[in-house]
PDB file with one MODEL, atoms N, CA, C and O in Angstrom:
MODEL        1
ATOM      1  N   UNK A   1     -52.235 -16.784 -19.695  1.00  0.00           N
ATOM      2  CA  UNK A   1     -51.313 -16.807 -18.587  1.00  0.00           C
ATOM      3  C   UNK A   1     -50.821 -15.382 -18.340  1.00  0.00           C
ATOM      4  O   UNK A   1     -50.491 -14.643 -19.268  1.00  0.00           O
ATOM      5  N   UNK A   2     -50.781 -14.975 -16.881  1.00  0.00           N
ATOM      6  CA  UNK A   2     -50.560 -13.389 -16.540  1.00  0.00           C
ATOM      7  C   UNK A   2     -48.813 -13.391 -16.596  1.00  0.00           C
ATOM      8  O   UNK A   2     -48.228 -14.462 -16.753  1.00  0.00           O
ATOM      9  N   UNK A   3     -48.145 -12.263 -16.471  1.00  0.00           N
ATOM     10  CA  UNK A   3     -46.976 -12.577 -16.298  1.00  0.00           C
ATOM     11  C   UNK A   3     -46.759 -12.750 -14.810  1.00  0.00           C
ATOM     12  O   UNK A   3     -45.566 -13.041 -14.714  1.00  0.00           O
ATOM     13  N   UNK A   4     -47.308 -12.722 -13.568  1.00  0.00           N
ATOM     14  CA  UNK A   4     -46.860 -13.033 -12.709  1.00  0.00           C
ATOM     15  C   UNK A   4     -47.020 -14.608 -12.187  1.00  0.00           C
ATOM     16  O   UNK A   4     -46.765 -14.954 -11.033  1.00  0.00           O
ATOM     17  N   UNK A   5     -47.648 -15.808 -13.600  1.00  0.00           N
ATOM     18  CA  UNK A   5     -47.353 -16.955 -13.186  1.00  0.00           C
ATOM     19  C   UNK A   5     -46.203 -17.547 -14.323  1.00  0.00           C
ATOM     20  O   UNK A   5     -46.210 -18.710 -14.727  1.00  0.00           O
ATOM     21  N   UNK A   6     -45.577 -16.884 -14.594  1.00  0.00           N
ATOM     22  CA  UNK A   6     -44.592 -16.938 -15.716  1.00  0.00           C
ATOM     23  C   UNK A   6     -43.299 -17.364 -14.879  1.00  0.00           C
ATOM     24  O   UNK A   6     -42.532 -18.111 -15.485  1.00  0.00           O
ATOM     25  N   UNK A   7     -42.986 -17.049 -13.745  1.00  0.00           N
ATOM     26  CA  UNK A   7     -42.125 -17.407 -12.587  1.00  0.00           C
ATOM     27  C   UNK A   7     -42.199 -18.892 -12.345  1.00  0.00           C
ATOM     28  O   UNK A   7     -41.237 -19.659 -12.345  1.00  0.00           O
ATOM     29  N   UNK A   8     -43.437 -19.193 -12.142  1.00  0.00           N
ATOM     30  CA  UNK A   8     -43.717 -20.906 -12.155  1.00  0.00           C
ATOM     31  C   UNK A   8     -43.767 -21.676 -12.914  1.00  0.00           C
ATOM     32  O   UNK A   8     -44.472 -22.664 -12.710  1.00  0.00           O
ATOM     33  N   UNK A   9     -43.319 -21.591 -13.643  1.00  0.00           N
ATOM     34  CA  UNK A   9     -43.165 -22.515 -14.668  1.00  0.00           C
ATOM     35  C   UNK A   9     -41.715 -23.547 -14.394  1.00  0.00           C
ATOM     36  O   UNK A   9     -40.548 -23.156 -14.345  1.00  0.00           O
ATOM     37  N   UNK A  10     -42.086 -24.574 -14.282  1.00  0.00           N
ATOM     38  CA  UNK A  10     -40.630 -25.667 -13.732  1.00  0.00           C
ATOM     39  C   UNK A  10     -39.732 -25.671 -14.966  1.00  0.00           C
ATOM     40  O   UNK A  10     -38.520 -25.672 -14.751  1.00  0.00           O
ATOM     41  N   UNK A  11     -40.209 -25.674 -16.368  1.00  0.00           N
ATOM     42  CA  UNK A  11     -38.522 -25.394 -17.091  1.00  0.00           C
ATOM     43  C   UNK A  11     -37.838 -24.182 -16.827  1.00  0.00           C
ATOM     44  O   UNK A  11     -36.649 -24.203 -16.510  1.00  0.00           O
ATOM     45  N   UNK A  12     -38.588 -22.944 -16.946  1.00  0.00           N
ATOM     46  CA  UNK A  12     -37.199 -22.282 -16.126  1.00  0.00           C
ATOM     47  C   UNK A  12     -37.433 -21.581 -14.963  1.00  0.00           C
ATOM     48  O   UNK A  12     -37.532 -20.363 -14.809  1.00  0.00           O
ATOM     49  N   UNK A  13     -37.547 -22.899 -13.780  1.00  0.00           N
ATOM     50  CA  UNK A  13     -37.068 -23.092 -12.735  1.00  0.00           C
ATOM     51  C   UNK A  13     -35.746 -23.964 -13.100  1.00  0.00           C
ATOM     52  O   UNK A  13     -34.611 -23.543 -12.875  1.00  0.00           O
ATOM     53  N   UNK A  14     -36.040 -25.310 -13.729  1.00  0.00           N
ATOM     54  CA  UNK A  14     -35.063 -26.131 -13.701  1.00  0.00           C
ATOM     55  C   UNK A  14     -34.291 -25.900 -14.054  1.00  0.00           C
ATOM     56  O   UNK A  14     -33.322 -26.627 -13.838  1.00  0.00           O
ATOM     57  N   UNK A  15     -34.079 -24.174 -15.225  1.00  0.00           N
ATOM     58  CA  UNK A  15     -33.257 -23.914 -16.105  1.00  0.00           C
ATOM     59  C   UNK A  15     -32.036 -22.620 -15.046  1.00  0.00           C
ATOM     60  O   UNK A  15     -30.829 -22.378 -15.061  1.00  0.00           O
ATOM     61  N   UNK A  16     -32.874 -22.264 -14.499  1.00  0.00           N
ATOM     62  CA  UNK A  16     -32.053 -21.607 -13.464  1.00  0.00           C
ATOM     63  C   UNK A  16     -31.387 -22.242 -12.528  1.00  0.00           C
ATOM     64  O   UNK A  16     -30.397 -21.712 -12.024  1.00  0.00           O
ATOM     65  N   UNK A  17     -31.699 -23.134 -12.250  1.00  0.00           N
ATOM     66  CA  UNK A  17     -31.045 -24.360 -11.063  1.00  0.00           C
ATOM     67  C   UNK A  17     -30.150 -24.441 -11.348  1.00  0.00           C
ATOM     68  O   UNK A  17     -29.100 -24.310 -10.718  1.00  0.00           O
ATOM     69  N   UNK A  18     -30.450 -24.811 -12.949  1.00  0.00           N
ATOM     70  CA  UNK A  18     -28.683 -25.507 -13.869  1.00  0.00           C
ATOM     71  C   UNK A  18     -27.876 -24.293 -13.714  1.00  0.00           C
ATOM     72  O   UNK A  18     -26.799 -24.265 -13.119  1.00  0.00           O
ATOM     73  N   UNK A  19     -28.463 -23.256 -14.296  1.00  0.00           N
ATOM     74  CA  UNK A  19     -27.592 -22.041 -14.434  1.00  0.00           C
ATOM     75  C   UNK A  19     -26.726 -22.235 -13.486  1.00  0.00           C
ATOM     76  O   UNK A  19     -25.548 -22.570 -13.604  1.00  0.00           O
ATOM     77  N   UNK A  20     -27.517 -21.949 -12.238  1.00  0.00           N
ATOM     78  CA  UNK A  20     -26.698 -21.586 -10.837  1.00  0.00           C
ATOM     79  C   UNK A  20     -26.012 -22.692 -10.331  1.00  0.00           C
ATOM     80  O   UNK A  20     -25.212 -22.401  -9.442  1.00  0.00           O
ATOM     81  N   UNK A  21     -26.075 -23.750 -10.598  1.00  0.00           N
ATOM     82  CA  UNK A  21     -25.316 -24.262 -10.155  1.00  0.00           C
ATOM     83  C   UNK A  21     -23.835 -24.465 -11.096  1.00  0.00           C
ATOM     84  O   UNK A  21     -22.684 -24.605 -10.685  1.00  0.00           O
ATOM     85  N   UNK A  22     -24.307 -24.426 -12.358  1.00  0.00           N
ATOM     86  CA  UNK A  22     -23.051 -24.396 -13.160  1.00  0.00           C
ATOM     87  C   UNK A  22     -22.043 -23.319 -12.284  1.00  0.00           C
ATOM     88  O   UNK A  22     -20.911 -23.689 -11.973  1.00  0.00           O
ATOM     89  N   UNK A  23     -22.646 -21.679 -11.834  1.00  0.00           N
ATOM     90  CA  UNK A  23     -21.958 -20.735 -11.610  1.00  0.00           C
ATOM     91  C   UNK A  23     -21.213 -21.291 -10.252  1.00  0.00           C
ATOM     92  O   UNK A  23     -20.085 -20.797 -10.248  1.00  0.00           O
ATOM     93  N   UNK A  24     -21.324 -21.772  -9.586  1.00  0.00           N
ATOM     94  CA  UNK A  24     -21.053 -22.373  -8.302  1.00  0.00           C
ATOM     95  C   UNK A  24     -19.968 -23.361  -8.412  1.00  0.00           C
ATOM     96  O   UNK A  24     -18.958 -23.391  -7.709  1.00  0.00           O
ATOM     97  N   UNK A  25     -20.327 -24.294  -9.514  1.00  0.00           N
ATOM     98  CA  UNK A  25     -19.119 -25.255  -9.759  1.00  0.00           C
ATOM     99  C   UNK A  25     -17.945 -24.674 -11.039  1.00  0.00           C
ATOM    100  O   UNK A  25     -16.949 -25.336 -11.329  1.00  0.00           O
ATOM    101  N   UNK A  26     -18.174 -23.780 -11.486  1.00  0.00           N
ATOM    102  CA  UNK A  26     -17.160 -22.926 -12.010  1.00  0.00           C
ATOM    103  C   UNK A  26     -16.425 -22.059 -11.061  1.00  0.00           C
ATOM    104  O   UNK A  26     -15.256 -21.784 -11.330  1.00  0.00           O
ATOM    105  N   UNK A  27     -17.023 -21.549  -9.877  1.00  0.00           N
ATOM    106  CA  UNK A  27     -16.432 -20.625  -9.142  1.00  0.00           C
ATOM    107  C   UNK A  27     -15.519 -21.177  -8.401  1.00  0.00           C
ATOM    108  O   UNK A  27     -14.456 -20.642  -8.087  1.00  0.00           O
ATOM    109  N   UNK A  28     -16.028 -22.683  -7.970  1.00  0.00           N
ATOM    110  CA  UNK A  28     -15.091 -23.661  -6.736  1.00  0.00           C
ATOM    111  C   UNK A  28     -14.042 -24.185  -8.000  1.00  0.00           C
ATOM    112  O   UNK A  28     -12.884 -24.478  -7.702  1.00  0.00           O
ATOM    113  N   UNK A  29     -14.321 -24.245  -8.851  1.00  0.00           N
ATOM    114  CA  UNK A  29     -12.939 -25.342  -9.946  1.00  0.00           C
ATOM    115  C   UNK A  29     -11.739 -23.705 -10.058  1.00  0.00           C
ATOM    116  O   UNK A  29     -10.512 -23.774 -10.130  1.00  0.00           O
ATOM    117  N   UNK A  30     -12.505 -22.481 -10.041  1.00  0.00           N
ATOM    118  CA  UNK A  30     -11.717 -21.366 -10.129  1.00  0.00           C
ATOM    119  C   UNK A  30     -10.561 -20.845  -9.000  1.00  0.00           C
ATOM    120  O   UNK A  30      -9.586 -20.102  -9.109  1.00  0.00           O
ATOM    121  N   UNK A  31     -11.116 -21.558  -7.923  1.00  0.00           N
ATOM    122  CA  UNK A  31     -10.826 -21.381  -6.537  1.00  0.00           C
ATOM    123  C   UNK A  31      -9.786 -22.102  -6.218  1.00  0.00           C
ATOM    124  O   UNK A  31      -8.823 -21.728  -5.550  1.00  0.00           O
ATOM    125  N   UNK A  32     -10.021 -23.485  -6.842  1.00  0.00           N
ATOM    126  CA  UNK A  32      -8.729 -24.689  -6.152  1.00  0.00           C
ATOM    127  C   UNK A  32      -7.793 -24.336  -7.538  1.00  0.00           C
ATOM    128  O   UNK A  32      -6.697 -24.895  -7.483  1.00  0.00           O
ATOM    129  N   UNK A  33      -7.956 -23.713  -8.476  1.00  0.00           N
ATOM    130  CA  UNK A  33      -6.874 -23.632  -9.555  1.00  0.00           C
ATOM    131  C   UNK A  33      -6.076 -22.454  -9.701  1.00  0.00           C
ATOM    132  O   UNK A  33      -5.017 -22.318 -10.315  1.00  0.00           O
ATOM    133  N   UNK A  34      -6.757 -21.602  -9.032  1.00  0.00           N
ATOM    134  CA  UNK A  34      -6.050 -20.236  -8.393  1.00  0.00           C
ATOM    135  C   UNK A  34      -4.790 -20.146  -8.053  1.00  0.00           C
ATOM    136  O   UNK A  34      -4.589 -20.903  -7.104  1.00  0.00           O
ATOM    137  N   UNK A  35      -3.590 -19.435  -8.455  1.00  0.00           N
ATOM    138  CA  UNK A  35      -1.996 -19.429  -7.960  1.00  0.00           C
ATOM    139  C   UNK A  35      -2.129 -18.805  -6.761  1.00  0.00           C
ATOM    140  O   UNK A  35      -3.135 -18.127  -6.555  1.00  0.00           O
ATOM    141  N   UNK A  36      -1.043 -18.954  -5.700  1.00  0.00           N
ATOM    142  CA  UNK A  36      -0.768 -18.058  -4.530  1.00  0.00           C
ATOM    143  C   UNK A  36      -0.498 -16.954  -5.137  1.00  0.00           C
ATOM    144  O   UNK A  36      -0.131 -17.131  -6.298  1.00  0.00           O
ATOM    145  N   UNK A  37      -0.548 -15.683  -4.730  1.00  0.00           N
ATOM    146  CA  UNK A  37      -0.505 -14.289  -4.798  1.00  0.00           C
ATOM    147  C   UNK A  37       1.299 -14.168  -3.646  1.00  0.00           C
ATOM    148  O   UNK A  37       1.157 -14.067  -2.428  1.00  0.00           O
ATOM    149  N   UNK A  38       2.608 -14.196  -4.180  1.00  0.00           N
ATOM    150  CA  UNK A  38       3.805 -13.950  -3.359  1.00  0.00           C
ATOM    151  C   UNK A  38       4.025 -12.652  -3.637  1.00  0.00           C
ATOM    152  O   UNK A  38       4.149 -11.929  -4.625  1.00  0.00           O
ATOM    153  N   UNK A  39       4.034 -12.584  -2.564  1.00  0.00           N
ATOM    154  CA  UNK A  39       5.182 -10.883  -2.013  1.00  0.00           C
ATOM    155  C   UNK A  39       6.392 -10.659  -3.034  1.00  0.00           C
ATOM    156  O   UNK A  39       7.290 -11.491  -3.160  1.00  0.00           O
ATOM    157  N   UNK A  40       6.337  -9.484  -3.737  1.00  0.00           N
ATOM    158  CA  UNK A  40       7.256  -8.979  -4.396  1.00  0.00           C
ATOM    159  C   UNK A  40       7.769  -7.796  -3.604  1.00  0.00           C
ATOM    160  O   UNK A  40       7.061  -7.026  -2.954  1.00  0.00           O
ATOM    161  N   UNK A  41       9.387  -7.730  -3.766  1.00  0.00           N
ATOM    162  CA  UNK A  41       9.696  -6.772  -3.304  1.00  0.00           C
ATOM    163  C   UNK A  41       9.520  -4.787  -4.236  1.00  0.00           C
ATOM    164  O   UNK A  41       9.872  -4.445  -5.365  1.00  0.00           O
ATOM    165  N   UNK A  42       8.872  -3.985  -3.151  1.00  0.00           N
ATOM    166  CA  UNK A  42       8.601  -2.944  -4.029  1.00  0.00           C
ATOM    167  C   UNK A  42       9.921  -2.025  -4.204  1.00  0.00           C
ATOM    168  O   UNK A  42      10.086  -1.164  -5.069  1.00  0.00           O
ATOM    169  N   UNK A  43      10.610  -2.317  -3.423  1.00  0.00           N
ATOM    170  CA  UNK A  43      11.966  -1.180  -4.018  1.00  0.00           C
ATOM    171  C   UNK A  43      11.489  -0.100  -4.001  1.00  0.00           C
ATOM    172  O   UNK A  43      11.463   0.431  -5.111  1.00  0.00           O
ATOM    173  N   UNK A  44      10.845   0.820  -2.707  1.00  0.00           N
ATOM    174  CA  UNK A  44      10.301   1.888  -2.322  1.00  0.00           C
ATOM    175  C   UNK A  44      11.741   2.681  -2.057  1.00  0.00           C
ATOM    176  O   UNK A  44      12.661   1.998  -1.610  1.00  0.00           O
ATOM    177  N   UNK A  45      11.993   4.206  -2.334  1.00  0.00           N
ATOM    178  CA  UNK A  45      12.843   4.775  -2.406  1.00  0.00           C
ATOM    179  C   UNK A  45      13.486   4.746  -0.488  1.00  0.00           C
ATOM    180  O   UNK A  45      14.684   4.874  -0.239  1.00  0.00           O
ATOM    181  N   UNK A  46      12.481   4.571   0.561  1.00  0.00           N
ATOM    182  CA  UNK A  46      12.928   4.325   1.719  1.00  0.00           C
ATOM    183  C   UNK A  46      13.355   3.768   2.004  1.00  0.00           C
ATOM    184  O   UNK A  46      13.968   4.032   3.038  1.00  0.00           O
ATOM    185  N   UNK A  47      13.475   2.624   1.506  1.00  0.00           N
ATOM    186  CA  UNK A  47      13.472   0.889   2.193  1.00  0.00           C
ATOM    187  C   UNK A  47      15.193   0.831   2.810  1.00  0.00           C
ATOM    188  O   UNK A  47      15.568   0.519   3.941  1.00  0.00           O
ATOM    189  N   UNK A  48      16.304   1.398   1.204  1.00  0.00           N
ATOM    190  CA  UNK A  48      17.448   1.141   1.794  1.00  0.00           C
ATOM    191  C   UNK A  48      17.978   2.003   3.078  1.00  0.00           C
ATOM    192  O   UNK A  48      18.504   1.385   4.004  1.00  0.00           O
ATOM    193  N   UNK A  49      17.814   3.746   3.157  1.00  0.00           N
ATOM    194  CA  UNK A  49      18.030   4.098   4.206  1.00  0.00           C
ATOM    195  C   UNK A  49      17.560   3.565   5.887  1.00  0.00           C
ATOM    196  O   UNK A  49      18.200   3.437   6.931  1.00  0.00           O
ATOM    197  N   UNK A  50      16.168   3.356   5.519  1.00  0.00           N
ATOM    198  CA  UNK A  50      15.645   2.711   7.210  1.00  0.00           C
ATOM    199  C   UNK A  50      16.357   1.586   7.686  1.00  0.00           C
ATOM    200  O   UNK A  50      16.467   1.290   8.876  1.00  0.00           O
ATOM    201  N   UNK A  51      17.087   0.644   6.236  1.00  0.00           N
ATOM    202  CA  UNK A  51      17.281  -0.646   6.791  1.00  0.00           C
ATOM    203  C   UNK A  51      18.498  -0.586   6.899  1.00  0.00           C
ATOM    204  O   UNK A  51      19.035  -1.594   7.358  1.00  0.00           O
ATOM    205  N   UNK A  52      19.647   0.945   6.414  1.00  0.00           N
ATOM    206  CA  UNK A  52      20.824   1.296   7.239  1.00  0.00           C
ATOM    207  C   UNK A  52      20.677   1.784   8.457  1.00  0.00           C
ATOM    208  O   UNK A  52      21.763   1.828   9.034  1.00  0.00           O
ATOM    209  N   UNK A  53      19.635   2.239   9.208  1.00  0.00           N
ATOM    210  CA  UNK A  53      19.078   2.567  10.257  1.00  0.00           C
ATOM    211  C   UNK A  53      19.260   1.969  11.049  1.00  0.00           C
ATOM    212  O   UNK A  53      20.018   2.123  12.007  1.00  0.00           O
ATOM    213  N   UNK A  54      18.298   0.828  10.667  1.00  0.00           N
ATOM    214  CA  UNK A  54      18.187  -0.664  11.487  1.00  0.00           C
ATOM    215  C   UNK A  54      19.139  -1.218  11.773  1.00  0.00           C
ATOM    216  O   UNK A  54      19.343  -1.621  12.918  1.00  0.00           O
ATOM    217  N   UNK A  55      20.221  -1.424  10.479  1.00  0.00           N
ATOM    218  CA  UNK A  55      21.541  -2.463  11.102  1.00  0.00           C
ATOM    219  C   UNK A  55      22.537  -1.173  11.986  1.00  0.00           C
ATOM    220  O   UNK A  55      23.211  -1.531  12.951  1.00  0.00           O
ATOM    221  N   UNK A  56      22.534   0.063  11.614  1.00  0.00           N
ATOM    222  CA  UNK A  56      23.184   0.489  12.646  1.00  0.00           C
ATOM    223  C   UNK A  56      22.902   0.920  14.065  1.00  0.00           C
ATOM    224  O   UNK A  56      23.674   1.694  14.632  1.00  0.00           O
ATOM    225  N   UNK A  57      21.552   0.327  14.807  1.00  0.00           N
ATOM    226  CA  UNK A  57      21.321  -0.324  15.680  1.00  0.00           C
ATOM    227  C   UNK A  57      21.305  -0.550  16.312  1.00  0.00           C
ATOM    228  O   UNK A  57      20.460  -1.429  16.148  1.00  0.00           O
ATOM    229  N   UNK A  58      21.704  -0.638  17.916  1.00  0.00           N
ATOM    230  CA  UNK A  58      22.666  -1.830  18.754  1.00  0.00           C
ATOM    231  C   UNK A  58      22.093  -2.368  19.805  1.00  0.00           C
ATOM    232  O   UNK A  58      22.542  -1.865  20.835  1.00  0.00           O
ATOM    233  N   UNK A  59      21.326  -3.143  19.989  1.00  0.00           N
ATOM    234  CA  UNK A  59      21.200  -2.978  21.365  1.00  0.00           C
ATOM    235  C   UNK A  59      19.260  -3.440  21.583  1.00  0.00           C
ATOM    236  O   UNK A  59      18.602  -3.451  20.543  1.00  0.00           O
ATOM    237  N   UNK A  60      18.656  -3.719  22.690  1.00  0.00           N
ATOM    238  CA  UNK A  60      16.549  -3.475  22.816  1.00  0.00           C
ATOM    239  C   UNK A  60      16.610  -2.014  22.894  1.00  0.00           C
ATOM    240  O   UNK A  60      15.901  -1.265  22.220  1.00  0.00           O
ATOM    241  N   UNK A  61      17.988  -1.432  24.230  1.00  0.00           N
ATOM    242  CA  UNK A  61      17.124  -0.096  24.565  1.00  0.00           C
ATOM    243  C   UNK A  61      17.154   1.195  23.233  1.00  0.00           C
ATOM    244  O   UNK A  61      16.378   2.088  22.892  1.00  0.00           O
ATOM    245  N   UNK A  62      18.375   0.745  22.800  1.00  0.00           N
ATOM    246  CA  UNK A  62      18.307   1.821  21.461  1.00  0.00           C
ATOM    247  C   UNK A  62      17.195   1.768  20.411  1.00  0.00           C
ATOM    248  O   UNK A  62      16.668   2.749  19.885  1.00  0.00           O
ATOM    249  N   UNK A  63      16.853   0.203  20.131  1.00  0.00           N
ATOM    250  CA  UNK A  63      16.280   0.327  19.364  1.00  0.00           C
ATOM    251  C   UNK A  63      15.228   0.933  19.694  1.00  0.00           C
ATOM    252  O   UNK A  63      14.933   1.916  19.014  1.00  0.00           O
ATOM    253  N   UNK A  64      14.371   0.562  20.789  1.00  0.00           N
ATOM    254  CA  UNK A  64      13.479   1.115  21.475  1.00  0.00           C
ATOM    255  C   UNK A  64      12.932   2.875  21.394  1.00  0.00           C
ATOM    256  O   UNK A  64      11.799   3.355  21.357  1.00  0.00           O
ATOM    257  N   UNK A  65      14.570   3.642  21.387  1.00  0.00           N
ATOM    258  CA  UNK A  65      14.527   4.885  21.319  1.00  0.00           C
ATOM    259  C   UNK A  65      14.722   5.175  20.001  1.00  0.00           C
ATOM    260  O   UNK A  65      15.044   6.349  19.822  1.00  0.00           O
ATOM    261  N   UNK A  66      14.657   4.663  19.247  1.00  0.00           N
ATOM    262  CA  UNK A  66      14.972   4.765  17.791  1.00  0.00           C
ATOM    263  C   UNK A  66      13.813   5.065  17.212  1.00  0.00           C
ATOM    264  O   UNK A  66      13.490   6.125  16.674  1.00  0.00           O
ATOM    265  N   UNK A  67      12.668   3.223  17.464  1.00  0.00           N
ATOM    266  CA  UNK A  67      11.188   3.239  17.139  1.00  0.00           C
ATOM    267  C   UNK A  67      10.947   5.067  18.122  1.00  0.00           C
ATOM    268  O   UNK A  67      10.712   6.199  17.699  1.00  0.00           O
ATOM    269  N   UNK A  68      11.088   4.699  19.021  1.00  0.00           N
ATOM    270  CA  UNK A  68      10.075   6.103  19.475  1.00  0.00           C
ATOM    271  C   UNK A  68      10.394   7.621  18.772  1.00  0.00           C
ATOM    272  O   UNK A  68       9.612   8.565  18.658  1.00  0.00           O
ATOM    273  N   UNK A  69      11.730   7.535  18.366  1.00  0.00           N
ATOM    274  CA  UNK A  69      12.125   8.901  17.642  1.00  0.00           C
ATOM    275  C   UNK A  69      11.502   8.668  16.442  1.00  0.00           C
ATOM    276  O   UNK A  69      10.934   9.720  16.150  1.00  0.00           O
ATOM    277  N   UNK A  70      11.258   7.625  15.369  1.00  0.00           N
ATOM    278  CA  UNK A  70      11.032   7.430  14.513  1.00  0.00           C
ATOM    279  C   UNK A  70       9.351   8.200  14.221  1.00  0.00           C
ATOM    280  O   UNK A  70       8.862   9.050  13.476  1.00  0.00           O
ATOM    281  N   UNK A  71       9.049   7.570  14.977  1.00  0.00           N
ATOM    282  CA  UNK A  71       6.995   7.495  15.637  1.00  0.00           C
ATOM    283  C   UNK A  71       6.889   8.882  15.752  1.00  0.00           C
ATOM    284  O   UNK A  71       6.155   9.541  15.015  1.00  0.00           O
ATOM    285  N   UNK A  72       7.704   9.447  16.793  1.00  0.00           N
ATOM    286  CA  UNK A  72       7.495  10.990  17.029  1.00  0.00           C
ATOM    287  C   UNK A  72       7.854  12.038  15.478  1.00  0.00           C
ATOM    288  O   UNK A  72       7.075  12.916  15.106  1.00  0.00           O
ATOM    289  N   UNK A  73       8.983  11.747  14.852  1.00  0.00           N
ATOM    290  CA  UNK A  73       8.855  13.142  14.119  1.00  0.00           C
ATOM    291  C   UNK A  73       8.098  12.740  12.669  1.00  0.00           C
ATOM    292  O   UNK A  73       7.922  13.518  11.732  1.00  0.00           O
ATOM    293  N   UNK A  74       7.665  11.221  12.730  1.00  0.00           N
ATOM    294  CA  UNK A  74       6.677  11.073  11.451  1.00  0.00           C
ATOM    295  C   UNK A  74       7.338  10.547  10.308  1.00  0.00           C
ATOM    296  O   UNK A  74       6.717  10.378   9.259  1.00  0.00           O
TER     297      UNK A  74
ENDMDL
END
């Protein structure tokens, strides 16, 4: 037997089948048992100044000019 009919051989065909399918039904049992991934807060050294920013505020058109001052100097 050459090695290129070594491929045909039905035990391992059948033996790869199993393989792969084991990998398939391990991956889906991995999938539905999986936790949600929740948002933690990062406590970035910005966060509290912008969001004194924000509440001091007042108004669409300010804010408006606020976002755009914000946008402009980066």
């Amino acid at each position: 037997m050459t090695p290129s009919h070594t491929s045909v051989n039905p035990l391992l065909h059948n033996a790869r089948l199993q393989i792969g399918m084991q990998i398939i039904v391990m991956a889906a049992l991995l999938l539905c048992v999986a936790l949600p991934a929740h948002a933690a807060g990062s406590n970035m050294p910005w966060e509290a100044p912008l969001q004194s920013v924000l509440e001091s505020i007042q108004g669409p058109v300010a804010r408006i000019i606020a976002v755009i001052v914000i946008i402009t100097t980066g």
